Amino acid sequence: MWIYEKKLQYPVRVSTCNPTLAKYLIEQYGGADGELAAALRYLNQRYTIPDKVIGLLTDIGTEEFAHLEMIATMVYKLTKDATPEQLKAAGLGEHYANHDGALFYQNAAGSPWTATYIQAKGDPIADLYEDIAAEEKARATYQWLIDLSDDPDLNDSLRFLREREIIHAQRFREAVEILKEEWDTKKVF
Amino acid sequence: MYTHLKFYHPFVSSFDPCKPILEKKYSTPPHLYIGFQPPNLPQFSPFEALKAGTLWKDFYDPWFNTYEKQMGGVLP
């Protein structure tokens, strides 16, 4: 069960009407390494992982939904008053034809989200290594988004999200160490 | 000077069609060097931590684009 808090994890402010940026940000909404894929991946893997790290997957999976909501807010704000002409100029004409101004789970190139982006192998190490890789890929995506963006307010929120990816990767790495059950011993391999 | 940004210099051919980028950079954030988090690491104040995205100073590694770097970046 979840308890919903009706506020964003971190404030999202947008300085300019910039639908092109929204087109890029969609990568983190419905892309392979986006927040939706992350949330669904962790919350699904947690059923078949040792008890010691279930809580970690629950916590991080839940936080990914908070990030998803931030990205949704960014995309919404960047496009909400854009005219069809502006959307067309931003390369979002195809999106407008299919969805009007609605958000959709797709990547920056317009491919719809698919469950093939995520895996649950049932092997705890394989799954956690995938999770570490997913966090590092999301961190890199945020770097490229910040590089593409000229909106200082938006970048502030993107920097927060990138830092969270670093922390999540760290915690997944620690989870691997916990499962190896040797992390606090003095053994040299 | 120690930095989490690492650099490499790809081969440049005299026939490269685009102006070559002589130095490429990549990020190696601090968590790659720390391993299992040791106890009693220095912390941000609660307000700084909410802004930084982490409570732990050692894990803080903000990313700025070229323009923001020229402006000096922003720290919590």
Coordinates of C-alpha atoms in Angstrom, one line a residue:
Chain A
M1 CA 0.0 0.0 0.0
W2 CA 1.1 3.5 -0.6
I3 CA 0.4 6.9 1.0
Y4 CA 0.3 9.8 -1.5
E5 CA 1.7 13.1 -0.5
K6 CA 0.2 15.8 -2.7
K7 CA 3.4 17.6 -3.5
L8 CA 6.5 17.1 -5.6
Q9 CA 9.7 15.6 -4.1
Y10 CA 11.6 18.7 -5.4
P11 CA 10.1 21.9 -6.8
V12 CA 9.9 22.1 -10.6
R13 CA 10.2 25.6 -12.0
V14 CA 10.3 26.3 -15.7
S15 CA 11.6 29.7 -17.0
T16 CA 10.6 29.7 -20.6
C17 CA 7.9 28.1 -22.9
N18 CA 10.2 25.6 -24.6
P19 CA 8.4 22.6 -26.2
T20 CA 11.7 21.3 -27.7
L21 CA 13.1 20.7 -24.2
A22 CA 9.9 18.7 -23.4
K23 CA 10.6 16.5 -26.4
Y24 CA 14.0 15.6 -25.0
L25 CA 12.7 15.2 -21.4
I26 CA 10.2 12.6 -22.5
E27 CA 13.3 10.2 -22.7
Q28 CA 13.2 10.1 -18.8
Y29 CA 9.4 9.7 -18.8
G30 CA 8.9 6.7 -21.1
G31 CA 12.4 5.8 -22.2
A32 CA 14.4 2.6 -21.6
D33 CA 16.3 4.1 -18.7
G34 CA 13.5 6.5 -17.6
E35 CA 11.7 6.8 -14.3
L36 CA 8.7 4.6 -15.3
A37 CA 11.0 1.7 -16.3
A38 CA 13.0 2.1 -13.1
A39 CA 9.9 2.1 -10.8
L40 CA 8.3 -0.9 -12.5
R41 CA 11.6 -2.8 -12.6
Y42 CA 12.4 -2.4 -8.9
L43 CA 8.9 -2.9 -7.6
N44 CA 8.6 -6.1 -9.6
Q45 CA 12.0 -7.6 -8.8
R46 CA 11.5 -7.2 -5.1
Y47 CA 9.2 -10.3 -4.8
T48 CA 12.1 -12.6 -5.7
I49 CA 15.1 -11.1 -3.9
P50 CA 16.5 -11.9 -0.5
D51 CA 14.6 -10.3 2.4
K52 CA 17.5 -8.1 3.4
V53 CA 17.2 -6.0 0.2
I54 CA 13.4 -6.0 -0.4
G55 CA 13.0 -2.8 1.5
L56 CA 15.6 -1.1 -0.6
L57 CA 13.8 -2.0 -3.8
T58 CA 10.5 -0.8 -2.4
D59 CA 11.9 2.5 -1.3
I60 CA 13.8 3.3 -4.5
G61 CA 11.0 2.0 -6.7
T62 CA 8.6 4.3 -4.8
E63 CA 10.9 7.3 -5.2
E64 CA 11.1 6.7 -8.9
F65 CA 7.4 7.4 -9.1
A66 CA 8.1 10.7 -7.3
H67 CA 10.7 11.4 -10.0
L68 CA 8.2 10.4 -12.8
E69 CA 5.8 13.0 -11.4
M70 CA 8.5 15.7 -11.5
I71 CA 9.3 14.8 -15.2
A72 CA 5.6 14.9 -16.0
T73 CA 5.3 18.3 -14.4
M74 CA 8.3 19.6 -16.4
V75 CA 6.9 18.3 -19.7
Y76 CA 3.4 19.6 -18.9
K77 CA 4.7 23.1 -18.0
L78 CA 7.0 23.3 -21.1
T79 CA 4.1 22.5 -23.5
K80 CA 0.9 23.5 -21.8
D81 CA 0.2 26.7 -23.7
A82 CA 2.1 25.9 -26.9
T83 CA 0.1 26.2 -30.1
P84 CA 0.1 23.5 -32.7
E85 CA 2.5 25.6 -34.8
Q86 CA 4.9 25.9 -31.9
L87 CA 4.7 22.1 -31.3
K88 CA 5.3 21.5 -35.0
A89 CA 8.3 23.8 -34.9
A90 CA 9.7 21.9 -31.9
G91 CA 9.4 18.5 -33.7
L92 CA 6.3 17.6 -31.8
G93 CA 3.8 17.7 -34.7
E94 CA 3.6 13.9 -34.7
H95 CA 2.9 13.9 -31.0
Y96 CA 0.2 16.5 -31.4
A97 CA -1.5 14.5 -34.2
N98 CA -1.7 11.5 -31.9
H99 CA -2.1 12.9 -28.4
D100 CA -2.9 16.7 -28.6
G101 CA -1.2 18.1 -25.5
A102 CA -1.4 14.9 -23.5
L103 CA 1.6 13.2 -22.0
F104 CA 2.4 9.7 -23.2
Y105 CA 4.9 7.0 -22.1
Q106 CA 7.4 7.1 -25.0
N107 CA 11.0 8.0 -25.5
A108 CA 12.5 11.1 -27.1
A109 CA 12.3 9.5 -30.5
G110 CA 8.5 8.7 -30.1
S111 CA 8.8 4.9 -29.5
P112 CA 6.2 3.8 -26.9
W113 CA 7.3 2.4 -23.6
T114 CA 7.7 -1.4 -23.6
A115 CA 8.2 -4.0 -20.9
T116 CA 11.1 -5.3 -22.9
Y117 CA 13.1 -2.4 -21.4
I118 CA 13.1 -4.2 -18.0
Q119 CA 14.1 -7.6 -16.8
A120 CA 13.5 -9.8 -13.7
K121 CA 15.9 -12.7 -13.9
G122 CA 15.2 -14.1 -10.4
D123 CA 18.9 -14.2 -9.8
P124 CA 19.6 -11.5 -7.1
I125 CA 23.0 -10.6 -8.4
A126 CA 21.9 -10.4 -12.0
D127 CA 18.9 -8.2 -11.0
L128 CA 20.9 -5.9 -8.8
Y129 CA 23.6 -5.5 -11.5
E130 CA 20.9 -4.5 -13.9
D131 CA 19.6 -2.0 -11.4
I132 CA 23.0 -0.5 -10.9
A133 CA 23.4 -0.2 -14.7
A134 CA 20.0 1.4 -15.0
E135 CA 20.9 4.1 -12.4
E136 CA 24.2 4.9 -14.1
K137 CA 22.4 5.1 -17.5
A138 CA 19.7 7.4 -16.0
R139 CA 22.5 9.5 -14.5
A140 CA 24.2 9.9 -17.9
T141 CA 20.8 10.8 -19.5
Y142 CA 20.4 13.6 -17.0
Q143 CA 23.9 14.8 -17.9
W144 CA 23.0 15.0 -21.6
L145 CA 19.6 16.7 -20.8
I146 CA 21.4 19.3 -18.7
D147 CA 23.9 19.8 -21.6
L148 CA 21.0 20.3 -24.0
S149 CA 19.0 22.6 -21.8
D150 CA 19.3 26.4 -21.5
D151 CA 16.7 26.7 -18.7
P152 CA 18.5 27.4 -15.4
D153 CA 15.4 26.7 -13.2
L154 CA 14.8 23.4 -15.0
N155 CA 18.5 22.4 -14.7
D156 CA 18.3 22.9 -11.0
S157 CA 15.6 20.2 -10.7
L158 CA 17.5 17.9 -13.2
R159 CA 20.6 18.2 -11.1
F160 CA 18.6 17.1 -8.1
L161 CA 17.3 14.1 -10.0
R162 CA 20.9 13.2 -11.3
E163 CA 22.2 13.3 -7.7
R164 CA 19.4 10.9 -6.7
E165 CA 20.6 8.5 -9.4
I166 CA 24.1 8.5 -7.9
I167 CA 22.7 7.7 -4.4
H168 CA 20.5 4.9 -5.8
A169 CA 23.5 3.4 -7.6
Q170 CA 25.4 3.6 -4.4
R171 CA 22.7 1.8 -2.4
F172 CA 22.3 -1.0 -5.0
R173 CA 26.1 -1.5 -4.9
E174 CA 25.8 -1.8 -1.1
A175 CA 22.9 -4.3 -1.6
V176 CA 25.3 -6.5 -3.6
E177 CA 27.9 -6.3 -0.9
I178 CA 25.2 -7.3 1.7
L179 CA 24.2 -10.3 -0.4
K180 CA 27.9 -11.4 -0.7
E181 CA 27.8 -11.5 3.1
E182 CA 31.5 -10.6 3.3
W183 CA 31.5 -6.9 3.3
D184 CA 32.3 -6.4 7.0
T185 CA 34.9 -9.2 7.2
K186 CA 38.6 -8.7 6.8
K187 CA 39.1 -11.4 4.2
V188 CA 41.3 -10.6 1.2
F189 CA 40.3 -12.4 -2.0
Chain B
M1 CA 44.2 18.4 -9.2
Y2 CA 41.9 15.5 -8.4
T3 CA 38.6 15.5 -10.3
H4 CA 35.7 13.1 -10.9
L5 CA 35.8 14.2 -14.5
K6 CA 38.2 12.0 -16.5
F7 CA 39.6 12.7 -20.0
Y8 CA 40.8 10.9 -23.0
H9 CA 42.1 11.9 -26.4
P10 CA 40.7 10.1 -29.4
F11 CA 42.6 9.5 -32.6
V12 CA 42.3 12.4 -35.0
S13 CA 42.5 11.7 -38.7
S14 CA 43.4 14.4 -41.2
F15 CA 40.2 13.3 -43.1
D16 CA 37.7 13.8 -40.2
P17 CA 34.7 15.6 -41.7
C18 CA 33.8 17.5 -38.5
K19 CA 36.1 19.7 -36.5
P20 CA 37.7 17.2 -34.1
I21 CA 37.1 17.4 -30.4
L22 CA 40.6 16.8 -29.1
E23 CA 39.6 16.0 -25.5
K24 CA 36.6 13.9 -24.5
K25 CA 35.4 13.9 -20.9
Y26 CA 33.4 11.4 -18.9
S27 CA 32.0 11.4 -15.3
T28 CA 33.1 9.1 -12.6
P29 CA 30.9 10.1 -9.6
P30 CA 32.2 9.8 -6.1
H31 CA 30.2 6.7 -5.2
L32 CA 32.5 4.6 -7.5
Y33 CA 35.4 5.2 -5.1
I34 CA 33.7 4.8 -1.7
G35 CA 32.4 1.2 -1.6
F36 CA 30.1 0.4 1.3
Q37 CA 29.4 3.7 3.0
P38 CA 31.6 4.0 6.1
P39 CA 29.9 5.4 9.3
N40 CA 30.1 9.0 10.4
L41 CA 30.6 10.7 7.1
P42 CA 30.1 14.5 7.1
Q43 CA 26.5 15.6 6.4
F44 CA 24.8 18.7 4.9
S45 CA 22.4 20.7 7.0
P46 CA 18.8 19.5 6.4
F47 CA 18.1 22.5 4.1
E48 CA 21.3 22.1 2.1
A49 CA 20.6 18.3 1.8
L50 CA 17.1 18.9 0.4
K51 CA 18.6 21.1 -2.2
A52 CA 21.6 18.9 -3.0
G53 CA 19.6 15.7 -3.3
T54 CA 21.8 13.9 -0.7
L55 CA 22.5 14.2 3.0
W56 CA 26.2 13.1 2.4
K57 CA 28.8 15.6 1.3
D58 CA 31.0 12.9 0.0
F59 CA 28.3 11.7 -2.5
Y60 CA 27.5 15.2 -3.8
D61 CA 28.7 15.7 -7.4
P62 CA 26.6 18.3 -9.3
W63 CA 26.6 18.4 -13.2
F64 CA 26.7 21.7 -15.0
N65 CA 26.6 22.4 -18.7
T66 CA 29.2 24.6 -20.4
Y67 CA 27.1 27.8 -20.0
E68 CA 26.5 27.2 -16.3
K69 CA 30.2 26.4 -15.8
Q70 CA 31.0 29.8 -17.2
M71 CA 28.7 31.4 -14.7
G72 CA 30.6 29.6 -11.9
G73 CA 28.0 26.8 -11.2
V74 CA 25.8 26.8 -8.1
L75 CA 26.5 25.0 -4.9
P76 CA 24.1 24.4 -2.0

